[in-house]
XYZ file of C-alpha atoms in Angstrom:
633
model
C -16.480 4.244 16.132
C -13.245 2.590 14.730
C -14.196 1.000 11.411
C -14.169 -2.669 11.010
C -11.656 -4.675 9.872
C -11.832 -5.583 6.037
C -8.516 -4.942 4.665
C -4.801 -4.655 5.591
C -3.648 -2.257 8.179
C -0.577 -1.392 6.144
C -0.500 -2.940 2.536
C 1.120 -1.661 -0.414
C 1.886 -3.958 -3.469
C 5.551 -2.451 -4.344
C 5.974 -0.745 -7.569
C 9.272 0.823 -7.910
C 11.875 -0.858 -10.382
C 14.763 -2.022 -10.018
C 18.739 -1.277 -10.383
C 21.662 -2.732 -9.682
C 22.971 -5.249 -7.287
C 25.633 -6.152 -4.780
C 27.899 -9.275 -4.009
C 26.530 -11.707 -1.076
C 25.351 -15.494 -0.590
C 22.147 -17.988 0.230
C 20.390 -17.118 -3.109
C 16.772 -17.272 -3.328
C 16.008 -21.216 -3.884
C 15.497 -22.519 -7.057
C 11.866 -24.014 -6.472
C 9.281 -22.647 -6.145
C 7.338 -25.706 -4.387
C 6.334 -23.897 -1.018
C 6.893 -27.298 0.965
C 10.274 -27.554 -0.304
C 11.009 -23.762 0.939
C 13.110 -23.867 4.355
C 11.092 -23.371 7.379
C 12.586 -20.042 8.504
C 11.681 -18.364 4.957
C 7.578 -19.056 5.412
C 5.302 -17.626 8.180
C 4.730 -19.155 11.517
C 0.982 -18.560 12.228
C 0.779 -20.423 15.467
C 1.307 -16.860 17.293
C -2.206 -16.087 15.802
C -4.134 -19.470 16.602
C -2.651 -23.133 16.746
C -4.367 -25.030 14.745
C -8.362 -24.379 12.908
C -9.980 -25.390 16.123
C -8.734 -22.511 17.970
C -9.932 -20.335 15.009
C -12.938 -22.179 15.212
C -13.597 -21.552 18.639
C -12.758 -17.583 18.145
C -15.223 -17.240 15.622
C -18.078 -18.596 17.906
C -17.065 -16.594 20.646
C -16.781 -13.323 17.894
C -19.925 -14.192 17.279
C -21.972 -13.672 20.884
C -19.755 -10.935 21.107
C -21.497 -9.574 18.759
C -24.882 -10.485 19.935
C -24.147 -9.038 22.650
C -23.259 -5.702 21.589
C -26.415 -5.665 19.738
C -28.227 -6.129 22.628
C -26.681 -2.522 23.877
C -29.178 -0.822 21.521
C -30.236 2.484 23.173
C -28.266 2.385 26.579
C -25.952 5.386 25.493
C -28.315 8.148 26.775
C -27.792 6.526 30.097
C -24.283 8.048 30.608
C -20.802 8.188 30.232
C -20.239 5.084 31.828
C -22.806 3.267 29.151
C -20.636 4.781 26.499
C -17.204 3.675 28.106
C -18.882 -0.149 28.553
C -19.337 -0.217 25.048
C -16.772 1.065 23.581
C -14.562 -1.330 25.732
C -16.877 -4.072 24.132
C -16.067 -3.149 20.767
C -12.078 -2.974 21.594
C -13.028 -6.469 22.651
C -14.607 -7.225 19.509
C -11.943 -5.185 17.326
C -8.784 -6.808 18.690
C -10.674 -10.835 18.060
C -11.656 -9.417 14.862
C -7.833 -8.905 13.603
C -6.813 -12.564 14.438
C -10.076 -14.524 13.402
C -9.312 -12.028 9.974
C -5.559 -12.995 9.373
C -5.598 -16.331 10.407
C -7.211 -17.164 7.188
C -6.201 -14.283 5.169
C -2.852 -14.897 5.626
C -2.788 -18.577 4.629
C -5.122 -17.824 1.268
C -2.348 -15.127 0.330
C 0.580 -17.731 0.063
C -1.647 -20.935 -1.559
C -4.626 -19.043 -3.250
C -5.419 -22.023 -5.107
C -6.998 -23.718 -1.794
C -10.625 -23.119 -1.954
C -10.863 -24.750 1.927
C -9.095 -21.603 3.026
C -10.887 -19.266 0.867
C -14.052 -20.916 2.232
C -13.289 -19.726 5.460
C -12.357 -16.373 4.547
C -14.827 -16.329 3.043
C -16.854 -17.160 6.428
C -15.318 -14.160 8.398
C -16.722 -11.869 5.655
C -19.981 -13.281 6.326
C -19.569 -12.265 10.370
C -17.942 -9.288 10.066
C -21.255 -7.731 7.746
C -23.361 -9.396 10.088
C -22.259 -6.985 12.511
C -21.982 -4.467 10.099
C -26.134 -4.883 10.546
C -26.165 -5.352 14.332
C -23.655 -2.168 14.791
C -25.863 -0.145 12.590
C -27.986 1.889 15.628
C -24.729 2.936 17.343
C -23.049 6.065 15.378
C -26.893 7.421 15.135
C -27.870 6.886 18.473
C -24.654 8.643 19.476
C -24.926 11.156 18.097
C -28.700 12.163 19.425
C -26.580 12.968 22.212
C -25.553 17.016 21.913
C -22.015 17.333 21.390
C -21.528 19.537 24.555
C -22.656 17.198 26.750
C -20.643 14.616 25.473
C -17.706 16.626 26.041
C -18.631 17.200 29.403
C -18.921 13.371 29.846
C -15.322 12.730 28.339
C -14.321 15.295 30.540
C -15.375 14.650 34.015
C -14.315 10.236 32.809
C -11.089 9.931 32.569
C -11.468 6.735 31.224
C -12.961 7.979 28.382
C -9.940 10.365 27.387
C -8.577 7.394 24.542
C -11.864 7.575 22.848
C -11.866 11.136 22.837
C -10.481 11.895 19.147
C -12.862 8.659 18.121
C -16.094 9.406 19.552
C -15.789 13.940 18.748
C -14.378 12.268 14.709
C -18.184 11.290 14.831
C -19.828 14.846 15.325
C -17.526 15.984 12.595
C -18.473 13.746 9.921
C -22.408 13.522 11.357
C -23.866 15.355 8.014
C -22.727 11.639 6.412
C -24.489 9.463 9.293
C -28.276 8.434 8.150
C -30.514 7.008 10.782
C -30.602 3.602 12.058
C -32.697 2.406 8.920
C -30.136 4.153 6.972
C -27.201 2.728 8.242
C -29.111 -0.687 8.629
C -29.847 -0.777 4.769
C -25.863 -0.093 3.702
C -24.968 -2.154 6.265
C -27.245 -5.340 4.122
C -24.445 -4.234 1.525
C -21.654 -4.928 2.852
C -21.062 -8.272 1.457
C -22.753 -7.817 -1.670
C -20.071 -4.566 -2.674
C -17.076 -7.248 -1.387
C -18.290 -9.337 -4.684
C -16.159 -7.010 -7.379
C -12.773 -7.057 -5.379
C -13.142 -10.688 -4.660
C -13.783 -11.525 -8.199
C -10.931 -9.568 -9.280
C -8.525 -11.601 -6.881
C -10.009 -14.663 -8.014
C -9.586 -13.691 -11.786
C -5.950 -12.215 -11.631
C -4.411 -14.940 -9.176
C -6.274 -18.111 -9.003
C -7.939 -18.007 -12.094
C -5.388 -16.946 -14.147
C -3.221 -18.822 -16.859
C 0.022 -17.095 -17.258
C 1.810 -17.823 -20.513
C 5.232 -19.245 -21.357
C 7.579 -17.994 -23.851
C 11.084 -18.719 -25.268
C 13.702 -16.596 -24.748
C 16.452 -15.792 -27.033
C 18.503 -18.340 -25.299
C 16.103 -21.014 -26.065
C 14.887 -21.083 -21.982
C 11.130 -21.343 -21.672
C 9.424 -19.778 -19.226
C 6.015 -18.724 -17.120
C 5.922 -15.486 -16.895
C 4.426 -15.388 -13.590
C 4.427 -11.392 -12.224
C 8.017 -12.470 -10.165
C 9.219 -13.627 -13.377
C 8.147 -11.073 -15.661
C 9.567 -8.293 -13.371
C 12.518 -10.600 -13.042
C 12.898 -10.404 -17.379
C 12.242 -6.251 -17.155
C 14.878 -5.992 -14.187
C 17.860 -9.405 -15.855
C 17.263 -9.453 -19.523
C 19.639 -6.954 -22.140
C 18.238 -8.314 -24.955
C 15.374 -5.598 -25.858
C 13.726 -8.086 -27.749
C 13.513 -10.607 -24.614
C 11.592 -7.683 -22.932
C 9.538 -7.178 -26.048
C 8.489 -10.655 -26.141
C 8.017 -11.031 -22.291
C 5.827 -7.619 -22.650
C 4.230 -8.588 -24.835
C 3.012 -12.227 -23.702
C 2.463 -10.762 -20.198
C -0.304 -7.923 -21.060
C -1.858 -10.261 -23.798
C -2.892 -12.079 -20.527
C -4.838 -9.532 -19.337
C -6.310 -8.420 -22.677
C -7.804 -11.462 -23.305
C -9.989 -10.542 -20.548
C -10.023 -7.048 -20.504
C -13.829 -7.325 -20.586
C -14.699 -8.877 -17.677
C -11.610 -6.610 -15.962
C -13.866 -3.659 -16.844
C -16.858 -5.130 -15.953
C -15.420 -5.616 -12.488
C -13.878 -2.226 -12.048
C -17.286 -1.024 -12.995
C -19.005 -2.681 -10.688
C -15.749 -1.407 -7.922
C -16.345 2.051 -9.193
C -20.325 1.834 -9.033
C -19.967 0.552 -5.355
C -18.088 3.591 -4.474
C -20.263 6.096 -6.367
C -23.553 4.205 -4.492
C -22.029 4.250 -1.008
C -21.249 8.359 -1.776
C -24.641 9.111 -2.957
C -26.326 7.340 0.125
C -24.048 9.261 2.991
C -24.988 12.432 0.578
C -21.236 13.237 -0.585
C -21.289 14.689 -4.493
C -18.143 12.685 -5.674
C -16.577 9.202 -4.501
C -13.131 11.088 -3.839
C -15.045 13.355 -1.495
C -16.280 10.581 -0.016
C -12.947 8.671 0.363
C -11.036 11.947 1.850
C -13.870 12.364 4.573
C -12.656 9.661 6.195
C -9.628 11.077 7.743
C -10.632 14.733 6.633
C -8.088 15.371 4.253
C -9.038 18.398 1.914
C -9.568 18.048 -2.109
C -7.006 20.491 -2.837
C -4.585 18.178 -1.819
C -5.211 15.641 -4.204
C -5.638 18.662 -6.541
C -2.453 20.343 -5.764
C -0.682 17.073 -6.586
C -1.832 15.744 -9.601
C -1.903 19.945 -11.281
C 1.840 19.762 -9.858
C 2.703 16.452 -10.857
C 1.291 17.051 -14.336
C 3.147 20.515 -14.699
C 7.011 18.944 -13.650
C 6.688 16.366 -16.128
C 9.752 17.384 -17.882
C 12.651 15.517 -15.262
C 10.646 12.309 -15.933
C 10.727 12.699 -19.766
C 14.767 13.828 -19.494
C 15.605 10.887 -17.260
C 13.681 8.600 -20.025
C 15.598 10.502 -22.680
C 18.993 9.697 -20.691
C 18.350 5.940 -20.520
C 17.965 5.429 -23.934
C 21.196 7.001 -24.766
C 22.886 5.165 -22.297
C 21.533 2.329 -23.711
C 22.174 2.588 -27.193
C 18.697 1.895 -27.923
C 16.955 3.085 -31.357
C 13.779 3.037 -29.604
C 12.749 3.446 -26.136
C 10.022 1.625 -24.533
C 8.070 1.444 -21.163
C 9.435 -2.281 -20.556
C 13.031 -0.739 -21.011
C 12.759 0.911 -18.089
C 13.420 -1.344 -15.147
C 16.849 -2.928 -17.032
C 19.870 -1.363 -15.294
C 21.771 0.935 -17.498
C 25.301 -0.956 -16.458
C 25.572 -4.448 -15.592
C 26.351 -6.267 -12.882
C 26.537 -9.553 -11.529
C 26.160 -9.058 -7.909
C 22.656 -10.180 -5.806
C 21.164 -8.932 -2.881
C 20.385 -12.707 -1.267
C 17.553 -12.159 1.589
C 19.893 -13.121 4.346
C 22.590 -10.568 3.579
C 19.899 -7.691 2.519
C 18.152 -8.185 6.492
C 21.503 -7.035 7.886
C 22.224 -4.603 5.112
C 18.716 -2.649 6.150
C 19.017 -2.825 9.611
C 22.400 -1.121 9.510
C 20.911 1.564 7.344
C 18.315 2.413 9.902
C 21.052 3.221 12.943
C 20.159 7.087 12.634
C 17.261 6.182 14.154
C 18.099 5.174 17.380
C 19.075 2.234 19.074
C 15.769 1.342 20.876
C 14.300 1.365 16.771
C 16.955 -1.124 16.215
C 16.676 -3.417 18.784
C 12.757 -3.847 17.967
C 13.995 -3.958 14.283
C 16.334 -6.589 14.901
C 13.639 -8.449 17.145
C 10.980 -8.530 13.925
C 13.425 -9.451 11.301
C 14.593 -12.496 13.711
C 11.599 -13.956 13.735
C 8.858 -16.208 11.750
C 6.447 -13.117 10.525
C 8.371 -12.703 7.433
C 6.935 -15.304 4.314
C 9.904 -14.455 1.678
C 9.810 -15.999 -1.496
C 7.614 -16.512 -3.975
C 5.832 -20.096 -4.404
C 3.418 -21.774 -6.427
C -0.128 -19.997 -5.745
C 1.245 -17.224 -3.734
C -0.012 -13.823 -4.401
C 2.746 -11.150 -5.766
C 3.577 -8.020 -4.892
C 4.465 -7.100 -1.057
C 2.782 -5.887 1.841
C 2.429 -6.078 5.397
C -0.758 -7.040 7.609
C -1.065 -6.241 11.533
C -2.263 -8.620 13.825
C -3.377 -6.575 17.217
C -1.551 -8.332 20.049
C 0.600 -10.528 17.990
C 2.550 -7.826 15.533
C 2.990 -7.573 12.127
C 2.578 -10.177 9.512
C 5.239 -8.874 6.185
C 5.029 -11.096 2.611
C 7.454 -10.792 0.313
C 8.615 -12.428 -3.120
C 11.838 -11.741 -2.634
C 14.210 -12.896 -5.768
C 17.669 -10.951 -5.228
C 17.592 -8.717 -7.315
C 18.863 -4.543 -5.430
C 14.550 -3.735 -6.189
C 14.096 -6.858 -3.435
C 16.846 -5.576 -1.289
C 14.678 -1.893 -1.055
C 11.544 -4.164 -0.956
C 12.618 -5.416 2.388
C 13.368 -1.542 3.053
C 9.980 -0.139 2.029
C 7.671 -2.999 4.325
C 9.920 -2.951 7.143
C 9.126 0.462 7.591
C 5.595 -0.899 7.329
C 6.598 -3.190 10.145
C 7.867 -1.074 12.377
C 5.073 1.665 12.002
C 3.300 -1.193 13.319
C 5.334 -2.274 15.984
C 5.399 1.380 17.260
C 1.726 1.786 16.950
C 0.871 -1.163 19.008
C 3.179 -0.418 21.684
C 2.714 3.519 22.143
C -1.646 3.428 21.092
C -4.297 2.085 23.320
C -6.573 -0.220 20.747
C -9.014 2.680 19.928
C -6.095 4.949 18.058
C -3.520 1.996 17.048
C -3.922 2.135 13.418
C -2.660 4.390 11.229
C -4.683 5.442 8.304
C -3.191 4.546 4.299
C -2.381 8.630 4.246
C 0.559 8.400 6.544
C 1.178 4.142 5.982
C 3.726 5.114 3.035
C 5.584 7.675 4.901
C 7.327 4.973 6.744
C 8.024 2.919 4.090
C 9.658 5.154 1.860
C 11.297 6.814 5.061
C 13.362 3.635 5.104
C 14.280 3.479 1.624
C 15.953 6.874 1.819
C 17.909 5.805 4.951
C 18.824 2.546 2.683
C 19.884 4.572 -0.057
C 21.961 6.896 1.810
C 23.877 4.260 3.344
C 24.845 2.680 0.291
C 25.750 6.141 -1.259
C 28.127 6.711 1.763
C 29.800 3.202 1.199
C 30.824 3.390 -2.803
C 33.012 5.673 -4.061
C 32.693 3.519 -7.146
C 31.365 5.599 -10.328
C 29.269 2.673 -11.730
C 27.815 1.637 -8.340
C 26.840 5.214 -7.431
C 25.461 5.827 -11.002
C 23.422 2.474 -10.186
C 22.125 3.722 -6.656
C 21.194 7.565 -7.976
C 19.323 5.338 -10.706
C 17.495 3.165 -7.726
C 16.652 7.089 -5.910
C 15.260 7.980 -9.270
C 13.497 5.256 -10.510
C 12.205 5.487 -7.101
C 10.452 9.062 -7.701
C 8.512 7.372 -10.870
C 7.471 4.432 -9.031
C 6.380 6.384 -6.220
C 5.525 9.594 -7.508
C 5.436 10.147 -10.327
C 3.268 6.688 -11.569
C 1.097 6.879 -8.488
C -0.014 10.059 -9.768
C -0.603 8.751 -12.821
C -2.826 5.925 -11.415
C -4.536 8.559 -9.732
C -4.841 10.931 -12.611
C -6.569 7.479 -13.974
C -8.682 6.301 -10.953
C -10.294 10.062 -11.308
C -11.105 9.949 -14.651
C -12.982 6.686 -14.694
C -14.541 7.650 -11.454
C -16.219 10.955 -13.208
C -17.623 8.894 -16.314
C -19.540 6.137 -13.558
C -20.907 9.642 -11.430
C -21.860 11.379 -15.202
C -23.458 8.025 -15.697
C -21.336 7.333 -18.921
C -20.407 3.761 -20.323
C -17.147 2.246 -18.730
C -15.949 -0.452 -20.713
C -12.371 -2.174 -22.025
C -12.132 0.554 -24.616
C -12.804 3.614 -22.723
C -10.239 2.434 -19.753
C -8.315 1.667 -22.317
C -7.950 4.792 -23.957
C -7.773 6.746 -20.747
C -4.898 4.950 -20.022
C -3.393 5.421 -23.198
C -3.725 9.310 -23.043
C -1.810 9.818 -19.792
C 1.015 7.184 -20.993
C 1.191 10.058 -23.665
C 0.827 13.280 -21.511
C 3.279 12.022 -18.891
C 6.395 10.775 -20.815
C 5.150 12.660 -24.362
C 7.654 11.834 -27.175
C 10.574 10.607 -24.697
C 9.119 6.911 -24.805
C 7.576 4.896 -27.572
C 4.140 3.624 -26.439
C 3.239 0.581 -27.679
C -0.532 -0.153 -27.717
C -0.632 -3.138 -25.453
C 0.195 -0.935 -22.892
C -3.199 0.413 -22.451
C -4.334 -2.936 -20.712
C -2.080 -1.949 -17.785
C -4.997 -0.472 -16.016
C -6.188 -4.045 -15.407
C -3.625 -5.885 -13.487
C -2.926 -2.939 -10.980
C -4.898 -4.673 -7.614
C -5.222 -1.495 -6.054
C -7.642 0.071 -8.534
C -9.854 -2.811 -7.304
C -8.649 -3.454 -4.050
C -8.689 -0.027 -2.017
C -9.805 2.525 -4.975
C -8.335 6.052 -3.945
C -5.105 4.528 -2.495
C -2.583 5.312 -4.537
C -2.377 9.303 -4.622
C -1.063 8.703 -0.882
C 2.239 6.898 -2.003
C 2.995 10.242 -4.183
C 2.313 12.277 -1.039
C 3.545 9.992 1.726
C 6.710 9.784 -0.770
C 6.793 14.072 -0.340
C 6.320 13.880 3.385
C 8.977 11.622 3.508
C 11.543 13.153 1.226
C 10.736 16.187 3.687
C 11.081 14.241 6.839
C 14.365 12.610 5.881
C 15.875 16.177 5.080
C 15.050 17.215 8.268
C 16.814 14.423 9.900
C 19.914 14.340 8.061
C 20.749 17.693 7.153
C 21.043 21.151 9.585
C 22.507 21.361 13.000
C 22.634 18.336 15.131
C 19.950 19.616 18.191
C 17.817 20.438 14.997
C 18.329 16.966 13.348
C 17.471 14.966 16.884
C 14.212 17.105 17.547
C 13.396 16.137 13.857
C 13.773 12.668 14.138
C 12.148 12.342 17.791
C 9.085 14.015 15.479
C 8.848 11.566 13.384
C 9.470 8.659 15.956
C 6.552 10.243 17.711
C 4.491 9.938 14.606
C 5.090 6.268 13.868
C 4.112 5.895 17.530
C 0.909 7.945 17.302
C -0.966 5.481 15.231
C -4.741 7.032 14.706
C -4.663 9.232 17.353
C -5.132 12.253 15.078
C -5.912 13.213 11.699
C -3.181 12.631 9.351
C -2.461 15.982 8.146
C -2.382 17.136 11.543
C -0.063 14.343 12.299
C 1.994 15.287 10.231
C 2.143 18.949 10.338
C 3.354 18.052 14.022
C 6.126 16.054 12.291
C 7.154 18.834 10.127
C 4.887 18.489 6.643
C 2.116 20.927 5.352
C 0.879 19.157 2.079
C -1.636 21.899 1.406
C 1.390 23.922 0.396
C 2.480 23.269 -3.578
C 6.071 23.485 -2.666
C 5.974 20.671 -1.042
C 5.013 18.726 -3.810
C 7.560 20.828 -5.843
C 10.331 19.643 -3.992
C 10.321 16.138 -5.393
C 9.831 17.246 -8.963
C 12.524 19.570 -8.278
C 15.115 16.647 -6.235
C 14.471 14.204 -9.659
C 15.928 17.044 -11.620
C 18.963 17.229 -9.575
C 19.337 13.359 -9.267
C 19.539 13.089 -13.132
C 21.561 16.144 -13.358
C 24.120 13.856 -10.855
C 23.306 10.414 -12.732
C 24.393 12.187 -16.144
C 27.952 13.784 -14.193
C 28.729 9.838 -12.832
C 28.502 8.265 -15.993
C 30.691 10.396 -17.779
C 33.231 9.487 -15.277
C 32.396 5.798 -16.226
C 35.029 3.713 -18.595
């Protein structure tokens, strides 16, 4: 049975750096007072619910929805038509739950501060592992049915035929299913293993006292995460960054304690849930899901470790460019050449949507639609979470934040969640409600899909030295963001997840010296690693958020880099049938599994090649970043 909703359908917090910058107008505005923010910048959640009463009144009627479906309890052995009624009741269920969910969730992200809105979110929690119990008979009383004859049922009901991957996804993972009392008893859990993640958000957004510090120029600021990235991405002076570094992770450190403590209890959640459904590790566990195999994640981080050396030269190349006597991690967002163009929101929309043209005009059109409208929150504000991602709301569409501040890492921003957006879009429109979302494993493709179309615009449009220097630089620093530091996290998330299932002592120290080790094993003597660094573990939200995440942006980022070769390069027929492939695939939601979904687009991740090939294309890219600047004067 489709999974309930907890989390976003498509969320990534973006972590690539950024580059250079181009000339346009409407800069971001200067305050950062969300009621002085124009209208058109900030979400419209009317489309959702009109006002709390409407929410209000959902929620109660979620609720005997819910009863009711309880009161189904051992009518599936009565036939096909017993299954279909309830499966209908929980697309019923399933398509309330995504509004009654965002509604709240969406207003807590851009004023976290209001604890009447967290209240409420709170509430839906409540309800949705309430029916975590009252579900709990269903996937075990399914499945005393024998597979065969539920195959005969699906076949002689046609109705049944959009429930078919669902409902046979349940046989396959049936050696995980307990009994009712089994499923009951996790199911008492539910809200109890929210408690870690929750704390975290409270600690690292609401919570949290970010410092100020004086700049070389004599400007104080708060470095708040827009503002520190803004200092890595703006500020020449190495010892602005220093400072800025400096103050920024000494936030986190001061707490690094009760970080651990939380990731422990994130990482003990995950270990307890694996033990009970009788898997031997928590990745195991994770990959069942959607029945990716281990040598994937294998495959990638052996690989990933192995082609180090591109990452190290491109480090190597940056501080020569730079003239610096020492090179550091917070060095490595500053562009290499200055500029004092800005990609203003306003300009950047039109900029993207013109990139995306090879895909069609029908993907334009709906584009064009979602970037008109009020489902867009742009800028940062006052008590608004950072980073960027994008929620779906069934029936409505998708719901993007940004905190968007000008700089050419905004402008790809926009790139990366719009193909969030319109993965989305597509989903909806080509999935019945069963098979409309898309798991995390194929979520990235789309995103960084767009960002190569972006960045192969802008190539074609410069003949300019600097500016292409400044654009291969984006491509690259894109591969570390995306590759080559999700891998990293990963490489992380699996060695702190082995010490909780060997039972061994996670604490500040430990984390903090796992941390340290693959800061060193990664870049090795191409970067100078200052210690503070090791706290860096603690203010990445998807460690505590969705634990097992990030390995999928270094292989959605491979299936991608695959995906857009196939589009762009070859014979035209072959380039067409490529990209109606992966148009298919952003319109075939969850109908599949996602390595089957996208072997039918044109990927095999179980091969090492595959993975190769980006270690391989950063190579080449710095190999072409080091020809354009010595054309530069």
């Amino acid at each position: 049975m489709k999974k309930l909703l907890l989390g976003t359908v498509a969320a990534s917090v973006h972590l690539l750096f950024a580059v250079g910058a181009m000339a346009a107008s409407a800069p971001k505005p200067a305050t950062q007072n969300r009621a002085e923010i124009s209208g058109q910048y900030k979400w419209d959640f009317s489309p959702i619910y009109g006002s709390w009463a409407e929410w209000d009144a959902a929620m109660t009627s979620i609720e005997a929805k819910m009863d009711a479906f309880a009161a189904r309890k051992g009518t599936l052995k009565n036939g096909p038509a017993a299954v279909l009624s309830t499966y209908q009741a929980f697309d019923e269920i399933g398509m309330l739950q995504y509004k009654v969910y965002r509604y709240p969730q969406l207003q807590r992200d851009v004023e976290t501060r209001n604890q009447e809105v967290a209240g409420k979110f709170q509430r839906v929690g409540a309800v949705f592992a309430k029916f975590g119990t009252a579900t709990a008979w269903f996937t075990p009383e399914l499945l005393k049915i024998p597979q065969a004859t539920m195959e005969q049922w699906i076949r002689d009901t046609p109705a049944l035929a959009p429930y078919k991957f669902t409902i046979l996804d349940n046989y396959r993972q049936q050696a995980h299913v307990l009994d009712e009392q089994g499923e009951k008893l996790l199911s008492f859990a539910t809200r109890f293993g929210q408690t870690p993640t929750a704390t975290f958000q409270e600690l690292s957004t609401s919570d949290i006292k970010f410092p100020k510090v004086t700049l070389s120029d004599g400007k104080e600021i708060t470095l708040s995460p827009g503002t520190y990235q803004g200092v890595l991405q703006t500020n020449y002076v190495q010892a602005d960054r220093a400072k800025a570094f400096d103050a920024f992770l000494g936030t986190y450190a001061a707490t690094s304690n009760t970080y651990a403590a939380i990731y422990n209890g994130v990482m003990q959640k995950g270990w307890f849930t694996a033990q009970a459904r009788n898997f031997p590790t928590v990745l195991e566990a994770a990959l069942d899901d959607h029945a990716v195999p281990m040598d994937v994640v294998k495959t990638l981080v052996d690989t990933v470790r192995a082609g180090t050396a591109p990452l190290q030269r491109y480090a190597k190349l940056r501080k020569k460019l730079l003239g610096l006597d020492k090179y550091h991690l917070y060095d490595g967002s500053i562009p290499i050449y200055k500029t004092t163009a800005t990609y203003p929101y306003d300009d950047a929309k039109e900029t993207v949507l013109q990139s995306m043209a090879p895909l069609g005009a029908d993907y334009m059109a709906k584009y064009k639609k979602f970037l008109s409208g009020k489902q867009i929150d742009v800028y940062e504000n006052d008590g608004k979470r950072s980073g960027a991602y994008v929620g779906g709301v069934y029936g409505v569409g998708p719901y993007m934040l940004l905190n968007h501040n000008d700089t050419q890492n905004a402008l790809f921003t926009l790139a990366h969640e719009g193909g969030h957006a319109m993965h989305t879009i597509l989903s909806y429109e080509k999935q019945p409600y069963v098979t409309s979302s898309y798991t995390i494993f194929v979520a990235e493709v789309a995103s960084t899909t767009n960002e190569r179309f972006l960045l192969n615009k802008l190539l074609e449009t410069t003949k300019d030295p600097k500016e292409r220097f400044l654009l291969l630089q984006h491509a690259v620093d894109s591969i570390v963001g995306t590759f080559y530091t999700q891998v990293l996290f990963a490489d992380f998330e699996l060695q702190a997840h082995k010490l909780v299932e060997q039972g061994k002592p996670v604490t500040a120290a430990v984390l903090n010296g796992i941390y340290l080790d693959l800061l060193k094993t990664y870049y090795g003597d191409a970067v100078t690693i200052d210690d503070a660094y090791k706290y860096t573990w603690s203010r990445i939200p998807h460690f505590f958020n969705s634990p097992y995440y990030v390995y999928q942006y270094a292989t959605c980022f491979a299936s991608s880099a695959k995906l857009f070769k196939d589009m762009t390069t070859g014979a035209p027929a072959s380039r067409t049938a490529a990209t109606a492939r992966y148009l298919e695939l952003l319109g075939s939601g969850g109908n599949d599994h996602p390595m089957a979904q996208l072997q039918k687009a044109g990927v095999d991740l179980s091969k090492r090649e595959t993975v190769q090939a980006v270690v391989d294309q950063m190579q080449e890219l710095v190999t072409q970043m080091e020809l354009e600047a010595a054309k530069i004067r």
